[in-house]
DNA sequence: ATTACAAACGCAACTTAGTTGTGTTAAAAA
DNA sequence: TTTTTAACACAACTAAGTTGCGTTTGTAAT
């Protein structure tokens, strides 16, 4: 069950924000709504599409809050532009963003997908390397494109 | 055989630059020399250590040239800061940077290692995804730290 | 050795991402 | 209704990276 299937209207979104300890302001509702219809966004894409504010600080602080509360997470794309994407249910929490899954970034539509079905294979490093985190990003063309 | 084992003095470095179609200027020799003693560098680290120029444009254009000629390549670190690292022999060329290897970034000393010994395992994506490129970054602690 | 040409340099000016501080507004809890 | 605190807006700032252009210098051809 994906989160966005649960989100039918503005009220649901407001409740969702509240559950994560975030106040429902017109802007933050609009922003979260935007995330439910875009699998990932850059700050630039957000700025273009948001009506409620023109202020970049407001946008950054909202993204910061969303991330801290486990609603979204950051994934740098192939050109090192930061993309923000919704966390799937159970994937992230206020404490930790677990990213033991593959990120797929579509070259064409720029969507970021968290491929939950495929686990990152175990990587055996040479002697002496202590592995703590792994990030695997695949670029290509997504099913929709 | 690693490149830096071949590089004993300034003259070797000048020859190496020449072989890649880059003019030997005091700054570019110094920069390449710096790469032979640091497995990876950020532009900030470069600026700190370079004597020959204070000009950031000069630095960026040199990095650009080095990359285009297959001498170095770019690897974003865990905090999305761009790191520049020497290409191993046969790894990259003027045409293409083949990155079918793992990048290891040390949390402690910030070194970036290209782990040539370990190939990126094959990733089977769900139906519909067309894979074109894979980037695998491991963070942790390196043998030296 | 001299010239000629392109590569490299330096400077100024610019763009864009992201940050910090501060005073004000508004949502939600008391 | 009052109080508290999150969220907002604005200004000012830093840092990365880019573009244009006139000048200098390495190198290859004469």
PDB file of C-alpha atoms in Angstrom, chain A residues 5-141:
ATOM      1  CA  UNK A   5      -3.297   5.949  -2.263  1.00  0.00           C
ATOM      2  CA  UNK A   6      -4.396   7.078   1.154  1.00  0.00           C
ATOM      3  CA  UNK A   7      -4.261  10.735   0.273  1.00  0.00           C
ATOM      4  CA  UNK A   8      -7.494  11.747  -1.312  1.00  0.00           C
ATOM      5  CA  UNK A   9      -7.917  15.319  -0.209  1.00  0.00           C
ATOM      6  CA  UNK A  10      -6.410  18.285   1.562  1.00  0.00           C
ATOM      7  CA  UNK A  11      -7.768  17.101   4.870  1.00  0.00           C
ATOM      8  CA  UNK A  12      -5.987  13.776   4.686  1.00  0.00           C
ATOM      9  CA  UNK A  13      -2.778  15.654   3.973  1.00  0.00           C
ATOM     10  CA  UNK A  14      -3.288  17.933   6.944  1.00  0.00           C
ATOM     11  CA  UNK A  15      -3.830  14.907   9.179  1.00  0.00           C
ATOM     12  CA  UNK A  16      -0.689  13.300   7.794  1.00  0.00           C
ATOM     13  CA  UNK A  17       1.335  16.417   8.574  1.00  0.00           C
ATOM     14  CA  UNK A  18      -0.101  16.499  12.065  1.00  0.00           C
ATOM     15  CA  UNK A  19       0.793  12.871  12.668  1.00  0.00           C
ATOM     16  CA  UNK A  20       4.389  13.822  11.934  1.00  0.00           C
ATOM     17  CA  UNK A  21       4.367  16.796  14.256  1.00  0.00           C
ATOM     18  CA  UNK A  22       4.172  19.424  11.538  1.00  0.00           C
ATOM     19  CA  UNK A  23       1.710  22.275  11.587  1.00  0.00           C
ATOM     20  CA  UNK A  24      -0.704  22.469   8.691  1.00  0.00           C
ATOM     21  CA  UNK A  25      -0.015  25.723   6.902  1.00  0.00           C
ATOM     22  CA  UNK A  26      -1.339  26.435   3.428  1.00  0.00           C
ATOM     23  CA  UNK A  27       2.159  26.181   2.007  1.00  0.00           C
ATOM     24  CA  UNK A  28       3.149  22.933   3.669  1.00  0.00           C
ATOM     25  CA  UNK A  29      -0.102  21.302   2.643  1.00  0.00           C
ATOM     26  CA  UNK A  30       0.517  22.431  -0.916  1.00  0.00           C
ATOM     27  CA  UNK A  31       4.089  21.160  -0.785  1.00  0.00           C
ATOM     28  CA  UNK A  32       3.162  17.751   0.539  1.00  0.00           C
ATOM     29  CA  UNK A  33       0.383  17.539  -2.005  1.00  0.00           C
ATOM     30  CA  UNK A  34       2.986  18.208  -4.688  1.00  0.00           C
ATOM     31  CA  UNK A  35       5.053  15.299  -3.444  1.00  0.00           C
ATOM     32  CA  UNK A  36       2.058  12.986  -3.736  1.00  0.00           C
ATOM     33  CA  UNK A  37       1.833  13.705  -7.436  1.00  0.00           C
ATOM     34  CA  UNK A  38       5.570  13.781  -8.175  1.00  0.00           C
ATOM     35  CA  UNK A  39       7.804  10.891  -7.240  1.00  0.00           C
ATOM     36  CA  UNK A  40      10.698  13.294  -6.752  1.00  0.00           C
ATOM     37  CA  UNK A  41      11.355  17.005  -6.950  1.00  0.00           C
ATOM     38  CA  UNK A  42      14.277  19.409  -7.028  1.00  0.00           C
ATOM     39  CA  UNK A  43      14.097  22.737  -5.245  1.00  0.00           C
ATOM     40  CA  UNK A  44      13.815  24.339  -8.667  1.00  0.00           C
ATOM     41  CA  UNK A  45      10.825  22.236  -9.651  1.00  0.00           C
ATOM     42  CA  UNK A  46       9.240  23.048  -6.311  1.00  0.00           C
ATOM     43  CA  UNK A  47       9.782  26.781  -6.736  1.00  0.00           C
ATOM     44  CA  UNK A  48       8.146  26.663 -10.154  1.00  0.00           C
ATOM     45  CA  UNK A  49       5.062  24.850  -9.023  1.00  0.00           C
ATOM     46  CA  UNK A  50       4.360  26.275  -5.584  1.00  0.00           C
ATOM     47  CA  UNK A  51       1.819  29.096  -5.363  1.00  0.00           C
ATOM     48  CA  UNK A  52       1.773  29.697  -1.616  1.00  0.00           C
ATOM     49  CA  UNK A  53       5.250  31.115  -1.215  1.00  0.00           C
ATOM     50  CA  UNK A  54       8.039  32.597  -3.263  1.00  0.00           C
ATOM     51  CA  UNK A  55      10.508  32.452  -0.442  1.00  0.00           C
ATOM     52  CA  UNK A  56      13.312  29.959  -0.841  1.00  0.00           C
ATOM     53  CA  UNK A  57      14.132  29.929   2.857  1.00  0.00           C
ATOM     54  CA  UNK A  58      10.591  28.872   3.610  1.00  0.00           C
ATOM     55  CA  UNK A  59      10.907  26.093   1.063  1.00  0.00           C
ATOM     56  CA  UNK A  60      14.258  24.882   2.374  1.00  0.00           C
ATOM     57  CA  UNK A  61      13.065  24.923   5.976  1.00  0.00           C
ATOM     58  CA  UNK A  62       9.975  22.956   5.047  1.00  0.00           C
ATOM     59  CA  UNK A  63      12.090  20.366   3.209  1.00  0.00           C
ATOM     60  CA  UNK A  64      14.386  20.226   6.209  1.00  0.00           C
ATOM     61  CA  UNK A  65      11.429  19.630   8.535  1.00  0.00           C
ATOM     62  CA  UNK A  66       9.885  17.019   6.240  1.00  0.00           C
ATOM     63  CA  UNK A  67      13.155  15.147   6.113  1.00  0.00           C
ATOM     64  CA  UNK A  68      13.725  15.265   9.839  1.00  0.00           C
ATOM     65  CA  UNK A  69      10.248  13.886  10.444  1.00  0.00           C
ATOM     66  CA  UNK A  70      10.738  11.042   7.995  1.00  0.00           C
ATOM     67  CA  UNK A  71       8.308  12.252   5.325  1.00  0.00           C
ATOM     68  CA  UNK A  72      10.834  12.786   2.540  1.00  0.00           C
ATOM     69  CA  UNK A  73      14.482  12.028   1.927  1.00  0.00           C
ATOM     70  CA  UNK A  74      17.234  13.405  -0.235  1.00  0.00           C
ATOM     71  CA  UNK A  75      18.714  11.653  -3.246  1.00  0.00           C
ATOM     72  CA  UNK A  76      21.341  13.360  -5.370  1.00  0.00           C
ATOM     73  CA  UNK A  77      20.744  12.692  -9.023  1.00  0.00           C
ATOM     74  CA  UNK A  78      23.313  11.787 -11.626  1.00  0.00           C
ATOM     75  CA  UNK A  79      24.293  15.431 -12.119  1.00  0.00           C
ATOM     76  CA  UNK A  80      24.584  15.940  -8.385  1.00  0.00           C
ATOM     77  CA  UNK A  81      21.404  17.943  -8.179  1.00  0.00           C
ATOM     78  CA  UNK A  82      19.561  17.185  -4.972  1.00  0.00           C
ATOM     79  CA  UNK A  83      16.176  15.574  -5.454  1.00  0.00           C
ATOM     80  CA  UNK A  84      13.619  15.206  -2.697  1.00  0.00           C
ATOM     81  CA  UNK A  85      11.428  12.134  -2.675  1.00  0.00           C
ATOM     82  CA  UNK A  86       8.614  10.788  -0.510  1.00  0.00           C
ATOM     83  CA  UNK A  87       9.553   8.068   1.913  1.00  0.00           C
ATOM     84  CA  UNK A  88       7.574   4.887   1.458  1.00  0.00           C
ATOM     85  CA  UNK A  89       5.564   3.635   4.421  1.00  0.00           C
ATOM     86  CA  UNK A  90       7.836   1.983   6.951  1.00  0.00           C
ATOM     87  CA  UNK A  91      10.958   2.989   5.064  1.00  0.00           C
ATOM     88  CA  UNK A  92      11.952   6.026   7.079  1.00  0.00           C
ATOM     89  CA  UNK A  93      11.283   7.421  10.516  1.00  0.00           C
ATOM     90  CA  UNK A  94      12.155  10.467  12.597  1.00  0.00           C
ATOM     91  CA  UNK A  95      15.269   8.625  13.777  1.00  0.00           C
ATOM     92  CA  UNK A  96      16.619   7.035  10.672  1.00  0.00           C
ATOM     93  CA  UNK A  97      16.282   7.015   6.953  1.00  0.00           C
ATOM     94  CA  UNK A  98      16.960   3.451   5.973  1.00  0.00           C
ATOM     95  CA  UNK A  99      18.183   3.404   2.464  1.00  0.00           C
ATOM     96  CA  UNK A 100      18.942  -0.196   1.857  1.00  0.00           C
ATOM     97  CA  UNK A 101      17.191   0.013  -1.442  1.00  0.00           C
ATOM     98  CA  UNK A 102      18.096   1.090  -4.920  1.00  0.00           C
ATOM     99  CA  UNK A 103      17.278   4.508  -6.259  1.00  0.00           C
ATOM    100  CA  UNK A 104      16.328   4.627  -9.880  1.00  0.00           C
ATOM    101  CA  UNK A 105      16.446   7.973 -11.611  1.00  0.00           C
ATOM    102  CA  UNK A 106      14.769   8.328 -14.972  1.00  0.00           C
ATOM    103  CA  UNK A 107      16.837  10.237 -17.507  1.00  0.00           C
ATOM    104  CA  UNK A 108      13.731  11.269 -19.342  1.00  0.00           C
ATOM    105  CA  UNK A 109      11.128  12.322 -16.779  1.00  0.00           C
ATOM    106  CA  UNK A 110      13.599  12.821 -13.890  1.00  0.00           C
ATOM    107  CA  UNK A 111      11.474  10.721 -11.586  1.00  0.00           C
ATOM    108  CA  UNK A 112      13.196   9.045  -8.697  1.00  0.00           C
ATOM    109  CA  UNK A 113      11.968   5.604  -7.750  1.00  0.00           C
ATOM    110  CA  UNK A 114      12.833   3.705  -4.633  1.00  0.00           C
ATOM    111  CA  UNK A 115      13.083   0.146  -5.849  1.00  0.00           C
ATOM    112  CA  UNK A 116      11.987  -1.692  -2.739  1.00  0.00           C
ATOM    113  CA  UNK A 117      11.771  -5.038  -4.479  1.00  0.00           C
ATOM    114  CA  UNK A 118      15.479  -5.260  -5.158  1.00  0.00           C
ATOM    115  CA  UNK A 119      17.874  -5.316  -2.251  1.00  0.00           C
ATOM    116  CA  UNK A 120      21.386  -4.014  -2.650  1.00  0.00           C
ATOM    117  CA  UNK A 121      23.633  -7.043  -3.052  1.00  0.00           C
ATOM    118  CA  UNK A 122      26.282  -7.634  -0.447  1.00  0.00           C
ATOM    119  CA  UNK A 123      29.548  -5.970  -1.335  1.00  0.00           C
ATOM    120  CA  UNK A 124      32.762  -7.596  -0.208  1.00  0.00           C
ATOM    121  CA  UNK A 125      35.424  -4.942   0.074  1.00  0.00           C
ATOM    122  CA  UNK A 126      39.144  -5.674   0.168  1.00  0.00           C
ATOM    123  CA  UNK A 127      40.843  -6.170   3.555  1.00  0.00           C
ATOM    124  CA  UNK A 128      40.815  -3.187   5.851  1.00  0.00           C
ATOM    125  CA  UNK A 129      37.774  -1.344   4.564  1.00  0.00           C
ATOM    126  CA  UNK A 130      34.958  -0.961   7.085  1.00  0.00           C
ATOM    127  CA  UNK A 131      31.639  -0.626   5.358  1.00  0.00           C
ATOM    128  CA  UNK A 132      29.010   1.511   7.061  1.00  0.00           C
ATOM    129  CA  UNK A 133      26.673   2.625   4.356  1.00  0.00           C
ATOM    130  CA  UNK A 134      26.005   1.869   0.729  1.00  0.00           C
ATOM    131  CA  UNK A 135      24.321   4.012  -1.839  1.00  0.00           C
ATOM    132  CA  UNK A 136      23.316   2.531  -5.157  1.00  0.00           C
ATOM    133  CA  UNK A 137      21.845   4.717  -7.840  1.00  0.00           C
ATOM    134  CA  UNK A 138      20.778   3.420 -11.210  1.00  0.00           C
ATOM    135  CA  UNK A 139      19.994   5.747 -14.060  1.00  0.00           C
ATOM    136  CA  UNK A 140      18.053   4.860 -17.139  1.00  0.00           C
ATOM    137  CA  UNK A 141      14.533   4.994 -18.491  1.00  0.00           C
TER     138      UNK A 141
END
